[in-house]
Coordinates of C-alpha atoms and ligand atoms in Angstrom, one line a residue:
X643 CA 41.6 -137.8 116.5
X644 CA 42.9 -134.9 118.9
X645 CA 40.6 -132.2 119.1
X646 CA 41.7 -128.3 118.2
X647 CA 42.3 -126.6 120.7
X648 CA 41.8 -122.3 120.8
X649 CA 45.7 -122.2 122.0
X650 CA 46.3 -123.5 118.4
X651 CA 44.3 -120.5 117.0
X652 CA 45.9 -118.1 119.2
X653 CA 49.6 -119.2 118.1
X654 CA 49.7 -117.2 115.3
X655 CA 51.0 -114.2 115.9
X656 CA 48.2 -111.8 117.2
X657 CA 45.7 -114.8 117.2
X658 CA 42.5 -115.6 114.7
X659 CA 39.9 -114.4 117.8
X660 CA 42.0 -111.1 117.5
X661 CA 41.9 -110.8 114.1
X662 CA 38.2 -111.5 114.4
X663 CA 36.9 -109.6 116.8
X664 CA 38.9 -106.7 114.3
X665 CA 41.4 -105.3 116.7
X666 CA 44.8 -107.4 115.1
X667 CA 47.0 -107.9 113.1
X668 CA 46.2 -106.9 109.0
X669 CA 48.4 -108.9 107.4
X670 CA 48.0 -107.7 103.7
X671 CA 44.9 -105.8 103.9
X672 CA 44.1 -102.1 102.9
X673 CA 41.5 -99.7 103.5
X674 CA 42.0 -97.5 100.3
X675 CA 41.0 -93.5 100.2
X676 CA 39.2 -92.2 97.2
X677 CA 37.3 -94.1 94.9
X678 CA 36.6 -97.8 95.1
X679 CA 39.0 -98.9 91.8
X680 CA 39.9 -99.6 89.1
X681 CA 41.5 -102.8 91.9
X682 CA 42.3 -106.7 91.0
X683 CA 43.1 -109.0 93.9
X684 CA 44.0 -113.0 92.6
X685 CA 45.6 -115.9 94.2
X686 CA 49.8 -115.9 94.5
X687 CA 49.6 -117.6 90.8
X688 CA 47.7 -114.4 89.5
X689 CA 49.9 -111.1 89.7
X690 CA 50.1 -110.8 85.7
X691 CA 46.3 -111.2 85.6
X692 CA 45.6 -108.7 88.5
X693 CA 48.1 -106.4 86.2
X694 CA 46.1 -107.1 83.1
X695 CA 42.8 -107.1 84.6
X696 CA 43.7 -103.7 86.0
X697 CA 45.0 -102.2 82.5
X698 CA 41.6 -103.7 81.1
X699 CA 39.5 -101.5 83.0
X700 CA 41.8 -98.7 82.9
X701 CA 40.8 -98.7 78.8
X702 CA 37.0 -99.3 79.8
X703 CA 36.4 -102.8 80.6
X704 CA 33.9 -104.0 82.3
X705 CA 35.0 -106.3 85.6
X706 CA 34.1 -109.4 83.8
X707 CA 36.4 -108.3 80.7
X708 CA 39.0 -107.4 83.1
X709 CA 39.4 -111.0 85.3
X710 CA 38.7 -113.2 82.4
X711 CA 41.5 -111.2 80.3
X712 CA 43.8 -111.7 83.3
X713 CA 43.2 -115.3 84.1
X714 CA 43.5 -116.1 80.3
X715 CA 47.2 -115.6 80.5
X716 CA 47.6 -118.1 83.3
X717 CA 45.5 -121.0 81.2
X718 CA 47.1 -120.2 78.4
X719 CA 50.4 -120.9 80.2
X720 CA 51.9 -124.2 80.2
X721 CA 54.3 -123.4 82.7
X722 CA 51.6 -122.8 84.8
X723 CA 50.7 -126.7 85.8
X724 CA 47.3 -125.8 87.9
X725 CA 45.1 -123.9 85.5
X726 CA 44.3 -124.6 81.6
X727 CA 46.9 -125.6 78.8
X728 CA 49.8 -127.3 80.8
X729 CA 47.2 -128.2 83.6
X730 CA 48.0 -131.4 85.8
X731 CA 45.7 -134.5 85.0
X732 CA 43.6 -136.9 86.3
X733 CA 44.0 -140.2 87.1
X734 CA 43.6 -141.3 83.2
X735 CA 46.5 -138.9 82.1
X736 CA 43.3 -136.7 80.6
X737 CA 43.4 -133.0 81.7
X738 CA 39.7 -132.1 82.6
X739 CA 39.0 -128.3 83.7
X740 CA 36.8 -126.0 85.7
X741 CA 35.9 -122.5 86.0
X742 CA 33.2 -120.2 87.4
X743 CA 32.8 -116.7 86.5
X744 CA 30.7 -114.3 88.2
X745 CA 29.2 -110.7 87.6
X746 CA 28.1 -108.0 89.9
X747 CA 25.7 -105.8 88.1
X748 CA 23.6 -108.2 87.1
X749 CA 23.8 -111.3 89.5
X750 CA 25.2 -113.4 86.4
X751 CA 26.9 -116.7 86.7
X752 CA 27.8 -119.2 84.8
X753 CA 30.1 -122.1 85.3
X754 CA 31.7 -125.5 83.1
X755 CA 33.0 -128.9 84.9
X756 CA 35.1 -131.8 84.1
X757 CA 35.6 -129.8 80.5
X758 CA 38.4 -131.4 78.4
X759 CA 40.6 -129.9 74.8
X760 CA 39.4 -126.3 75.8
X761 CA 42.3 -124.3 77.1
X762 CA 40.2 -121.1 78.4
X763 CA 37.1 -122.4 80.4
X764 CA 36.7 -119.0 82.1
X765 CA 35.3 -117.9 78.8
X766 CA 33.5 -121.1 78.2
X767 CA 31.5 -120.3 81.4
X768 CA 30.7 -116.4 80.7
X769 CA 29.4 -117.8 77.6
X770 CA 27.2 -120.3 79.4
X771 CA 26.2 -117.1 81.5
X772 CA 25.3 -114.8 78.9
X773 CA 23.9 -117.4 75.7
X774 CA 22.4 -119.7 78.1
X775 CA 19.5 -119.7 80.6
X776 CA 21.9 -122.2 82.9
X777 CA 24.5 -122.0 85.4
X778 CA 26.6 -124.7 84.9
X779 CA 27.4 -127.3 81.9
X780 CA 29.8 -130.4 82.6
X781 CA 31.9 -132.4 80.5
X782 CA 30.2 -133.3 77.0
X783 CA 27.9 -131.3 77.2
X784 CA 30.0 -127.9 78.5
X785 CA 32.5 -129.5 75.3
X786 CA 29.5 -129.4 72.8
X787 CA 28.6 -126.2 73.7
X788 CA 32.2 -125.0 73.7
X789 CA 32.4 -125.9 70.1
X790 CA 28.9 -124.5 69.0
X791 CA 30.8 -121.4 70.1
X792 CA 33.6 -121.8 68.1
X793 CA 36.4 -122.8 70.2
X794 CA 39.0 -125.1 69.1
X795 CA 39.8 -128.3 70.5
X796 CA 43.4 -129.3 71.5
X797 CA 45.3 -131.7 73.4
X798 CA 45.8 -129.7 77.1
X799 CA 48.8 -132.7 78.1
X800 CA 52.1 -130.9 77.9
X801 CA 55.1 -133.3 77.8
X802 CA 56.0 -131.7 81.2
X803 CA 52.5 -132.6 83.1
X804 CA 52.3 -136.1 80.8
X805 CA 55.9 -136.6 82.1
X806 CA 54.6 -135.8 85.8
X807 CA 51.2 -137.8 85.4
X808 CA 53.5 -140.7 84.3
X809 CA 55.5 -140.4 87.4
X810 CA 53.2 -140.6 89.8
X811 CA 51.4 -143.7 88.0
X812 CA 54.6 -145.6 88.2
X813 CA 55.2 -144.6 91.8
X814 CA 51.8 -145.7 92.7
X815 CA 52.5 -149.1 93.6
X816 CA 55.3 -151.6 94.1
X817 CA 51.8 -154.2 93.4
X818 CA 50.9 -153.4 89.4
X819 CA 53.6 -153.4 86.5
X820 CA 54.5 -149.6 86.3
X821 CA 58.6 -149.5 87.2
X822 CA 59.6 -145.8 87.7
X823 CA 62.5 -144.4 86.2
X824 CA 65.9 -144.2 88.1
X825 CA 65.0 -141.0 90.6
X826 CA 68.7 -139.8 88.9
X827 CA 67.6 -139.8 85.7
X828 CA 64.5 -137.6 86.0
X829 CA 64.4 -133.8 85.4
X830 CA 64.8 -132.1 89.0
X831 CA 61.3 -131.2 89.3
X832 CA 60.3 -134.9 88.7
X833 CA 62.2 -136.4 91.4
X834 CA 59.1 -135.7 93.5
X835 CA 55.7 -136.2 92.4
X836 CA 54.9 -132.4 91.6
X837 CA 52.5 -130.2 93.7
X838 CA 49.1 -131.5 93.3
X839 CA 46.6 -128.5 93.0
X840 CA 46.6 -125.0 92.0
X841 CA 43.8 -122.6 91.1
X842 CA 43.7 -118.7 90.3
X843 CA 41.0 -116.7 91.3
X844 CA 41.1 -113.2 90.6
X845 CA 38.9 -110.8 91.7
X846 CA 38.0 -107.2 90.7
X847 CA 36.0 -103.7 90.6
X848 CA 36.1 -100.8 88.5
X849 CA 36.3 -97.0 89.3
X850 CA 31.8 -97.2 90.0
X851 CA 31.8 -100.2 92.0
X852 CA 31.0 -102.8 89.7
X853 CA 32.4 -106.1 90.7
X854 CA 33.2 -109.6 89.0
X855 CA 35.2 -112.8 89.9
X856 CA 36.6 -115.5 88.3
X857 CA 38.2 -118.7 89.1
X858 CA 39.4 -121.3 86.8
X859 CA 41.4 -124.6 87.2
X860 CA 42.4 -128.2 86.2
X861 CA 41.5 -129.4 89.9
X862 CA 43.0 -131.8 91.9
X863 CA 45.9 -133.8 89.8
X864 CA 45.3 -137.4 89.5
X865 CA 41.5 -137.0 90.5
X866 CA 38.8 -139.6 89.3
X867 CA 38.2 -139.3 86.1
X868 CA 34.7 -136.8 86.7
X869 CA 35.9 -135.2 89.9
X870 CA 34.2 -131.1 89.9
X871 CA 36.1 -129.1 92.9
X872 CA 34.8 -126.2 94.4
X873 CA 36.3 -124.0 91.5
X874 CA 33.3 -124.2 89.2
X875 CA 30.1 -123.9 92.2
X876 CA 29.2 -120.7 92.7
X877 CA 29.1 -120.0 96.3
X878 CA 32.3 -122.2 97.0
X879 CA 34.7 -121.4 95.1
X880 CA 33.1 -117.9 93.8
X881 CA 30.6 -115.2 94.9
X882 CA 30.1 -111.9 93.9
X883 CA 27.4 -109.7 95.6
X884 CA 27.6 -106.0 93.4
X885 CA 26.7 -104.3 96.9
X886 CA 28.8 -106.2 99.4
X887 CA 31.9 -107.8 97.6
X888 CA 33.4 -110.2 96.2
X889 CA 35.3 -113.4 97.7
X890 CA 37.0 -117.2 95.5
X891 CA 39.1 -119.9 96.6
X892 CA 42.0 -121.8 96.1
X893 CA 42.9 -124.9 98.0
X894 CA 41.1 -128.0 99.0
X895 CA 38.0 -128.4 97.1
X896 CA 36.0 -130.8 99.4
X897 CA 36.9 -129.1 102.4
X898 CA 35.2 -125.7 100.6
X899 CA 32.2 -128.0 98.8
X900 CA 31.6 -128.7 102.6
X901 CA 31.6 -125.1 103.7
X902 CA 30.4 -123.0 101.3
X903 CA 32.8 -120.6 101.7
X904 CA 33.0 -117.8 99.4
X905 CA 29.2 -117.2 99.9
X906 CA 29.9 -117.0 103.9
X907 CA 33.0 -114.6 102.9
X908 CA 30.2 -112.3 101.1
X909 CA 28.0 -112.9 103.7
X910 CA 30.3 -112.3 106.8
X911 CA 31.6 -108.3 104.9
X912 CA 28.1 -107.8 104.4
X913 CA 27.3 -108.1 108.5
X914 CA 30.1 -105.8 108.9
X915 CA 33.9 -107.6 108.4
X916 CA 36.9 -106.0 106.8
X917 CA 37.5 -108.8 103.7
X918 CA 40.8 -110.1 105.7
X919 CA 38.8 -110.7 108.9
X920 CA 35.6 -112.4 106.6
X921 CA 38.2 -115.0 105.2
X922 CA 39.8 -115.8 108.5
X923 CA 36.4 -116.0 110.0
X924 CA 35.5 -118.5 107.5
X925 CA 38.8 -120.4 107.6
X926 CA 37.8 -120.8 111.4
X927 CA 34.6 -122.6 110.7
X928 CA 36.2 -124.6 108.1
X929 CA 38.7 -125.7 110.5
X930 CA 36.0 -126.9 113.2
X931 CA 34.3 -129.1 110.8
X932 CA 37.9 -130.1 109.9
X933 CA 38.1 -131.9 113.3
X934 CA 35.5 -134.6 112.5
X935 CA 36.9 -135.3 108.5
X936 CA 39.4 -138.5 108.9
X937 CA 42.8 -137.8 107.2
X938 CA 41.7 -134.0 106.7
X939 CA 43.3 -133.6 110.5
X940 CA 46.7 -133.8 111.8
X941 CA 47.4 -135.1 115.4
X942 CA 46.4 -131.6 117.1
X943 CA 43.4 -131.2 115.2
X944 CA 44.5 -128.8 112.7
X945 CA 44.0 -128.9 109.2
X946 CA 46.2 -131.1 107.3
X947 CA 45.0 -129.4 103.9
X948 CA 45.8 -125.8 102.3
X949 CA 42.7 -123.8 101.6
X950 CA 43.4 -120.1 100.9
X951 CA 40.8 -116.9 100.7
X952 CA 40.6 -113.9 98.4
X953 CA 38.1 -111.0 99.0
X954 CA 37.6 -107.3 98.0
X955 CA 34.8 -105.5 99.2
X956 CA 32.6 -102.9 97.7
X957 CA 34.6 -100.1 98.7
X958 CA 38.3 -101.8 97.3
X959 CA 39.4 -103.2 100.7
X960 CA 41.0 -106.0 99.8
X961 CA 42.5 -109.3 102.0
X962 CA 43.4 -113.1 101.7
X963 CA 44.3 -115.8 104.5
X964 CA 45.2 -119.6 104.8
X965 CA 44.9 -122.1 107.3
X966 CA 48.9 -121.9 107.4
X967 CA 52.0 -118.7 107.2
X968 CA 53.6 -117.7 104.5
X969 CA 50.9 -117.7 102.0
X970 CA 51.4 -114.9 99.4
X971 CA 48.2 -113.0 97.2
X972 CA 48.2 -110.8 94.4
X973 CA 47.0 -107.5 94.2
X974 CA 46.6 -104.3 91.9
X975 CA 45.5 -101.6 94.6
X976 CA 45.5 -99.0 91.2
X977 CA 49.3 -97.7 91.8
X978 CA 51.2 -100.9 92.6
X979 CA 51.2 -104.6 91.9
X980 CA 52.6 -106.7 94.0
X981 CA 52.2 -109.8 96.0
X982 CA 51.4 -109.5 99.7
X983 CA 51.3 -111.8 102.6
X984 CA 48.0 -113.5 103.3
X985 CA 46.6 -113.5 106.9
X986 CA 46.3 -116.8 108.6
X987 CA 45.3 -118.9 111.5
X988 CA 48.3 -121.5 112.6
X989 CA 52.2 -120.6 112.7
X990 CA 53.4 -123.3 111.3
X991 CA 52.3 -125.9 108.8
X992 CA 51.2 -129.5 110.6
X993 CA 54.5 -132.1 110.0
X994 CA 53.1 -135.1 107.7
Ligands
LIG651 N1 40.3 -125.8 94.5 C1 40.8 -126.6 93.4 C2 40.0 -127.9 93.4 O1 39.8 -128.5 94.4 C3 42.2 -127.0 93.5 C4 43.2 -126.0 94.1 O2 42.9 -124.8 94.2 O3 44.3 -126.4 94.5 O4 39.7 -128.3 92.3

């Protein structure tokens, strides 16, 4: 495996050791005046939850209110095939979810796993966080708590992600007894096996300061049946620290399990980085370790995976970077909402 080299870094545009060292290029990033929020910053999946989770607090929701409202509308989405109702499945054909939710003013967290017939986990895990003394529940036992709650259980298998699930079980193999249907006669965005992840995570703070983050999704399609991501570990895929910030993730759940990443976003603003140049500092270190994962690695050493960063810091400034260009993020900055281009290290994405 070819090792990265720092030209690779430096392609992009002003370069990540630019970018680090704080003197280039701010792709999406803002350094708001006046007060901190009311702000919402999600993945490019989330601009109708940073919209709702900023109308949320502009009533008097808390942070926590606010992202959970917005994310809702994304799980409740079938369209949507990354996150909730409509979510893509795992090996099986069985849609299993997981969220992580996360508050500032009181260092709360609480988290579900491999959680199936439950459309919202995000509210699953407050719940765990405020009516339990744990963190995080998985499968039966986040369902049996689920229902002690009251929530309803339903079948989460749209035709559309059965009818995708089922395509790529026939495609598999030319070795088993699955025979895919004539490419012609499929719907168009059948033809291909469809993308296979998707997250949100969506971020916020209120008008004092107060801070919360959630991220919820059905993972990795066609996982093991039991698979957990980084969506639903606090510190990977989440972390919220009420007096530094706020960082989630969306992307390649091992390569972030591996890193911690979130927690060194948080970590990284609270030593002094914007949020834009914290994610692209992490996205650096995650793209070392890259070097030594087989198949993780193209043939110049670069990440052959998407992983994508989100953070907001205490004071509203806001950022998000990928590995690759042309990544998009949502964001509420109080006046507009509108997507804006992420940060990133490499130019252009590794040829498979
Ligand atoms: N991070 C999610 C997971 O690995 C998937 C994704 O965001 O694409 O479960």
């Amino acid at each position: 495996m070819a090792a990265c080299t720092r030209r690779d870094f430096l392609r992009a545009g002003a370069g990540a050791a630019a970018l680090v060292a704080g003197t280039g290029l701010r792709a999406g990033g803002a350094e708001p005046p006046g007060p901190a929020g009311p702000r919402a910053v999600a993945s490019g999946n989330g601009l109708r939850a940073t919209d709702k989770a900023v109308e949320v607090l502009r009533a008097g929701g808390g942070p926590l209110d606010a992202v959970i409202a917005g994310v809702n509308i994304v799980e409740d989405d079938p369209e949507d095939m990354s996150v909730g109702y409509g979510g893509l499945p795992n090996e099986d054909g069985v849609v299993e979810l997981d969220a992580s939710v996360m508050d500032g003013p009181t260092h709360g967290a609480g988290a579900v796993a491999s959680l199936r017939n439950i459309k919202n986990p995000s509210r699953v895990a407050r719940l765990v966080m405020e009516r339990t003394s744990h963190v995080l529940l998985v499968g039966p036992g986040a369902l049996k708590f689920a229902l002690a709650h009251g929530f309803e259980e339903e079948d989460l298998l749209t035709d559309k992600s059965r009818a995708a699930w089922l395509r790529w079980k026939e495609t598999l193999s030319d070795r088993d007894n699955w025979v895919p249907a004539k490419a012609e006669s499929l719907p168009e965005q059948l033809r291909s096996v469809l993308s296979t992840h998707g997250t949100i995570n969506c971020l916020a703070i209120d008008a004092s300061g107060r801070l919360a983050g959630v991220t919820t999704t059905s993972g990795l399609a066609w996982k093991l049946a039991g698979r957990v991501g980084d969506s639903p570990i606090i510190g990977a895929g989440l972390y919220v620290d009420n007096e530094i910030g706020a960082a989630g993730s969306t992307g390649l759940g091992e390569a972030n399990l591996r890193t911690c990443a979130s927690f060194r976003i948080v970590d990284a603003m609270g030593r002094g980085a914007t949020p834009e140049q914290a994610c692209l500092q992490v996205l650096e270190a995650v793209a070392a370790k890259a070097k030594r994962w087989p198949g993780l690695c193209d043939a110049e050493g670069r990440p052959s995976f998407g992983l994508e960063f989100y953070a907001l810091n205490k004071k509203g400034e806001f950022g998000g970077a990928g590995f690759f260009e042309g990544g998009r993020y949502a964001v509420h900055d109080g006046s507009e909402n509108k997507l804006r281009e992420a940060a990133y290290l490499y130019k252009r994405r590794p040829a498979r």
